[in-house]
Tab-separated table of C-alpha atoms in Angstrom:
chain	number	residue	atom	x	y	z
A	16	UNK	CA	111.161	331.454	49.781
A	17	UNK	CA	109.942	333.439	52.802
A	18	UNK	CA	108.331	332.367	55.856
A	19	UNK	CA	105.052	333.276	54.675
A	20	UNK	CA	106.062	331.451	51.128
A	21	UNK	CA	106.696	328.506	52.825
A	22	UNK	CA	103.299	328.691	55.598
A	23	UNK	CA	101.141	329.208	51.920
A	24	UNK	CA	102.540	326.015	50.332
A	25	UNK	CA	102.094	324.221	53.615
A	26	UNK	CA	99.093	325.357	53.800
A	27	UNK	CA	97.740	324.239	49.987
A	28	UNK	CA	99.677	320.905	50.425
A	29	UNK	CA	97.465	319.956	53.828
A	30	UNK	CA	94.538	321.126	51.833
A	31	UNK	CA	95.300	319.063	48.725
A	32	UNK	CA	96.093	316.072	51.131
A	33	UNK	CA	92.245	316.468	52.432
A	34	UNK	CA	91.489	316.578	48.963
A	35	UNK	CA	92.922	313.518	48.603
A	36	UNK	CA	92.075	311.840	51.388
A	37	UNK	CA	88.351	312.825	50.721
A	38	UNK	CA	88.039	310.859	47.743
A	39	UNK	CA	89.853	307.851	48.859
A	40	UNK	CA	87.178	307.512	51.588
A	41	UNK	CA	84.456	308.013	48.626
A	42	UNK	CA	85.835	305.623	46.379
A	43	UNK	CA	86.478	302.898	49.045
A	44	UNK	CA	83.307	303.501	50.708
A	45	UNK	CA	81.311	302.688	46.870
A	46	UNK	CA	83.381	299.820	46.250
A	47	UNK	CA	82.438	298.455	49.277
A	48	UNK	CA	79.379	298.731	48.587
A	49	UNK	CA	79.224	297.412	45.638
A	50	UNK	CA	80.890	294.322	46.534
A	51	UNK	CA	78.915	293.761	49.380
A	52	UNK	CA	75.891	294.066	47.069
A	53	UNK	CA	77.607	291.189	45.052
A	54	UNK	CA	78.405	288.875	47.817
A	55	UNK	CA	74.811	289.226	49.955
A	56	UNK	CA	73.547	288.014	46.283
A	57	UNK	CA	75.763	285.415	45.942
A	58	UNK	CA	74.829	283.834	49.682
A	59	UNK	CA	78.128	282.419	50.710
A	60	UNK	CA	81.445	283.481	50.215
A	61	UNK	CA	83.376	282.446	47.730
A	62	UNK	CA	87.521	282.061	47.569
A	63	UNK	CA	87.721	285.129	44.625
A	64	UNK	CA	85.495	287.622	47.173
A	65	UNK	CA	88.673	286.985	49.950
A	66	UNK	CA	91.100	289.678	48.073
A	67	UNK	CA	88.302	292.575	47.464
A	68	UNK	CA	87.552	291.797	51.293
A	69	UNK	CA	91.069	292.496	52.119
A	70	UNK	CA	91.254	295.060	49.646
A	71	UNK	CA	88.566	297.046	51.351
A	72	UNK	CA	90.102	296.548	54.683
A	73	UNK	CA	93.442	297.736	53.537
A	74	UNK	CA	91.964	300.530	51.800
A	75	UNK	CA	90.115	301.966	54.884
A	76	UNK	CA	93.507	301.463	56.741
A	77	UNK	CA	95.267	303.840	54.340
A	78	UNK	CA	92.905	306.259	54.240
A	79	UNK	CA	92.850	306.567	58.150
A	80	UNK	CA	96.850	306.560	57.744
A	81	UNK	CA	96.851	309.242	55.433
A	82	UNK	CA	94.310	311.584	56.743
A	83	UNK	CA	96.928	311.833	59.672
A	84	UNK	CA	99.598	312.034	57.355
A	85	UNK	CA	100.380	315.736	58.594
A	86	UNK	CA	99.935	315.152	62.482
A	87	UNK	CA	102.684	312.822	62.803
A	88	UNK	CA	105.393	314.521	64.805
A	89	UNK	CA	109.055	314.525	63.911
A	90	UNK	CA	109.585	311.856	67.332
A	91	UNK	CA	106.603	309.291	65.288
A	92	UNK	CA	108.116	309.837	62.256
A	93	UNK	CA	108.256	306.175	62.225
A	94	UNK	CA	104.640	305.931	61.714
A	95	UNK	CA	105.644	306.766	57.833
A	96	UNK	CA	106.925	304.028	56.944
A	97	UNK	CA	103.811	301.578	58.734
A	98	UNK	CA	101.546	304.180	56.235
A	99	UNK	CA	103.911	303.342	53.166
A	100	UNK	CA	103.626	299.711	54.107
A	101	UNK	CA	100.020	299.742	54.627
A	102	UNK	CA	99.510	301.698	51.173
A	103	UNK	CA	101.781	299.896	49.042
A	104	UNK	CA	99.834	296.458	50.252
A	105	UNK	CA	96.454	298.366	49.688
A	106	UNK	CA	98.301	299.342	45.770
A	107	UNK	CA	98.778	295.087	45.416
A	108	UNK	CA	95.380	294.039	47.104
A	109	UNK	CA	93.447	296.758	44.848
A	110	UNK	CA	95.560	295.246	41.217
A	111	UNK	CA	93.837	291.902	42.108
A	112	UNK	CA	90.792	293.156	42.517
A	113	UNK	CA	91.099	294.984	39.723
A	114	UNK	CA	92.413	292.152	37.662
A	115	UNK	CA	89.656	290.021	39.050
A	116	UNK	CA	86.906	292.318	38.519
A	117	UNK	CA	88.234	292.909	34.764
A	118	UNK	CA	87.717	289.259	33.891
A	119	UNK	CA	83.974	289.349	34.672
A	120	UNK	CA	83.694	292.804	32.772
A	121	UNK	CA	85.512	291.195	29.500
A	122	UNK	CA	82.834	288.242	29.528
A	123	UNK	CA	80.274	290.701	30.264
A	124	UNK	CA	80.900	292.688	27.027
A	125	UNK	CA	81.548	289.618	24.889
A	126	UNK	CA	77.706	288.548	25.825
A	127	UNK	CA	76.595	291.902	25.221
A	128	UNK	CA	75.503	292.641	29.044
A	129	UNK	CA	77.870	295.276	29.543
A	130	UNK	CA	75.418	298.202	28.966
A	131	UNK	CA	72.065	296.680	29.943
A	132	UNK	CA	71.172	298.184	33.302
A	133	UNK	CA	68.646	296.772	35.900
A	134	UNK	CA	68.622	298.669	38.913
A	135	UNK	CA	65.321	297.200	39.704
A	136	UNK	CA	65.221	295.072	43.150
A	137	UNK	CA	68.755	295.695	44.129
A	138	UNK	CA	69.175	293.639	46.886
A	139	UNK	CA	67.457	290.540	45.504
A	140	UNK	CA	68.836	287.227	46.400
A	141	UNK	CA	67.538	285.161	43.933
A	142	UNK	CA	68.845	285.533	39.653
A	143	UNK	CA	66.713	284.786	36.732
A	144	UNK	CA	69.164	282.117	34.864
A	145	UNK	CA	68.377	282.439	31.298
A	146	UNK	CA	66.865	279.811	28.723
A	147	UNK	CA	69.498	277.322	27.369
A	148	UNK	CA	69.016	278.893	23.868
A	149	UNK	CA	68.648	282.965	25.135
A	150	UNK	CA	72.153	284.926	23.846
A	151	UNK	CA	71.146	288.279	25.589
A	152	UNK	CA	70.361	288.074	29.545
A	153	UNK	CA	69.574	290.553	31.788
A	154	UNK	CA	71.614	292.366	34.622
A	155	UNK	CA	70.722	290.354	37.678
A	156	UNK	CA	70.615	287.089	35.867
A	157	UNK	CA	73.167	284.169	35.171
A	158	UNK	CA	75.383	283.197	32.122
A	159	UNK	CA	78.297	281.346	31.536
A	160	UNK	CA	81.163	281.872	29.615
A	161	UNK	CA	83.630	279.787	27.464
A	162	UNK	CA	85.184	278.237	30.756
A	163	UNK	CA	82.020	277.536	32.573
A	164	UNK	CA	82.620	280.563	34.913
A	165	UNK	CA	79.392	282.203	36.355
A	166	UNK	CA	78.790	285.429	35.131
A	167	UNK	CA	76.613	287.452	37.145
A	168	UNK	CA	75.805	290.869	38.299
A	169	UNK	CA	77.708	293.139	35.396
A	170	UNK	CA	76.691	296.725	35.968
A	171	UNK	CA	78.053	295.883	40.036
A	172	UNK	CA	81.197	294.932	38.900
A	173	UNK	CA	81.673	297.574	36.425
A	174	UNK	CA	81.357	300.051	39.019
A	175	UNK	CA	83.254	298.523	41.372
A	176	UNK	CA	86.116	298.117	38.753
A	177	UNK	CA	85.447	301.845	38.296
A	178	UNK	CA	86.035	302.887	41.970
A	179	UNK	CA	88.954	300.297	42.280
A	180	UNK	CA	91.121	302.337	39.099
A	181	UNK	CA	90.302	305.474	40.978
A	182	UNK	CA	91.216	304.503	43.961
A	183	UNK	CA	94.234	303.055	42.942
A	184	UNK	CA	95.563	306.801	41.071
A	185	UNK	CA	94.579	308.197	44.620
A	186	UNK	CA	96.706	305.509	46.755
A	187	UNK	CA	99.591	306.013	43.999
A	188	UNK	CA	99.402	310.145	44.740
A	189	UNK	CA	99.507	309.177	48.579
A	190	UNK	CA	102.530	307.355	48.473
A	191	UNK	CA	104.556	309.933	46.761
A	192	UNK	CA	102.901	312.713	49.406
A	193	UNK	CA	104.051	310.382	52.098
A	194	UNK	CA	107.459	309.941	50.760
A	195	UNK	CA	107.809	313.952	50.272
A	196	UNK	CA	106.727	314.340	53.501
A	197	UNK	CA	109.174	311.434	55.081
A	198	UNK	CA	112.016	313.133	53.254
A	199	UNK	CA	111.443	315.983	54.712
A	200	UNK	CA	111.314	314.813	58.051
A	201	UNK	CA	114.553	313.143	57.470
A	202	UNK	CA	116.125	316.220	56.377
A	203	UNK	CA	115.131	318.089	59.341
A	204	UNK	CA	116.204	315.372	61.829
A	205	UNK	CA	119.708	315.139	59.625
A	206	UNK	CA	120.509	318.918	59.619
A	207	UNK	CA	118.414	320.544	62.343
A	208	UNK	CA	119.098	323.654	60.396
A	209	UNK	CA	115.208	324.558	60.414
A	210	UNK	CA	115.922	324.517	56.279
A	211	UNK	CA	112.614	322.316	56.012
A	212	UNK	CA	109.427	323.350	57.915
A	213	UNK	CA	108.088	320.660	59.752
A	214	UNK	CA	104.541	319.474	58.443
A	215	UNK	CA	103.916	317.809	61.948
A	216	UNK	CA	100.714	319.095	64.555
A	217	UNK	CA	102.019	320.364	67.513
């Protein structure tokens, strides 16, 4: 492949990167907010809200890392591996969120809440806890399940499960980018042949 062969894929690869990058911001950004919803109604925070906060802090870090994933140089080539590190703990953080997430979404169905929507007074502090004998409750309100766990706030966590799976395909397509890119890096610094085109800004 030519010079110009080689600028074009270059090219497209930055661009997909963007892409990329793009909707890892997106996706972070409304699972955030959806779990901020969630925790301003729950007034106090709880031990189980501790891994989506870290979750969204780790996320935000590796989408900063890998929007500068092509302006690392080939003398900060280092800077790969912190962005691999920082991604593969936002990859773990994210699978217990989504894990945690997933067990209010599996009560939610069995009580048949899953689909009843209530976007009605969004940010309101205070839930409507159902009658003792009621089997069908209402978004915003309270239930319990078989182990006494609250159950609140179904149609939030269902979204933020949403944007947590996406996010987490996104963060597994950055780490393979970053790897490509890492490899090549290595190449070039092995050989010095100019057989790789560097993907660092000048």
């Amino acid at each position: 492949m030519g010079a110009a062969g080689n600028s074009i894929v270059t090219c497209m690869r930055r661009s997909l990167s963007m892409i990329i990058t793009v909707l890892m911001a997106t996706c972070t950004c409304a699972y955030a907010v959806c779990m901020a919803i969630i925790m301003h109604r729950e007034k106090r925070l709880s031990v189980i809200s501790i891994p989506h906060i870290f979750s969204i802090i780790l996320c935000g870090a590796s989408v900063y890392g890998y929007g500068m994933l092509h302006c690392v140089s080939q003398r900060n080539r280092y800077l790969l591996h912190i962005i691999t590190l920082v991604l593969i703990c936002a990859l773990c953080c994210i699978g217990q969120s989504i894990g945690l997430t997933s067990l209010t979404i599996y009560t939610c169905d069995d009580l048949g809440l899953i689909n009843v929507t209530n976007f009605d007074n969004l940010l309101e502090q205070e839930p409507n806890f159902p009658a003792a004998d009621e089997d069908v409750v209402v978004n915003n309100t309270t239930s319990e399940d078989f182990s006494v766990r609250p159950v609140r706030h179904c149609m939030l966590n269902t979204a933020a499960f949403m944007c947590a799976i996406i996010n987490a395909l996104l963060q597994i397509f950055a780490l393979f980018d970053v790897q490509k890119v890492l490899l090549e890096k290595e190449k070039e610094r092995t050989y010095g042949m100019g057989l790789v085109e560097s993907a660092g800004c000048k």
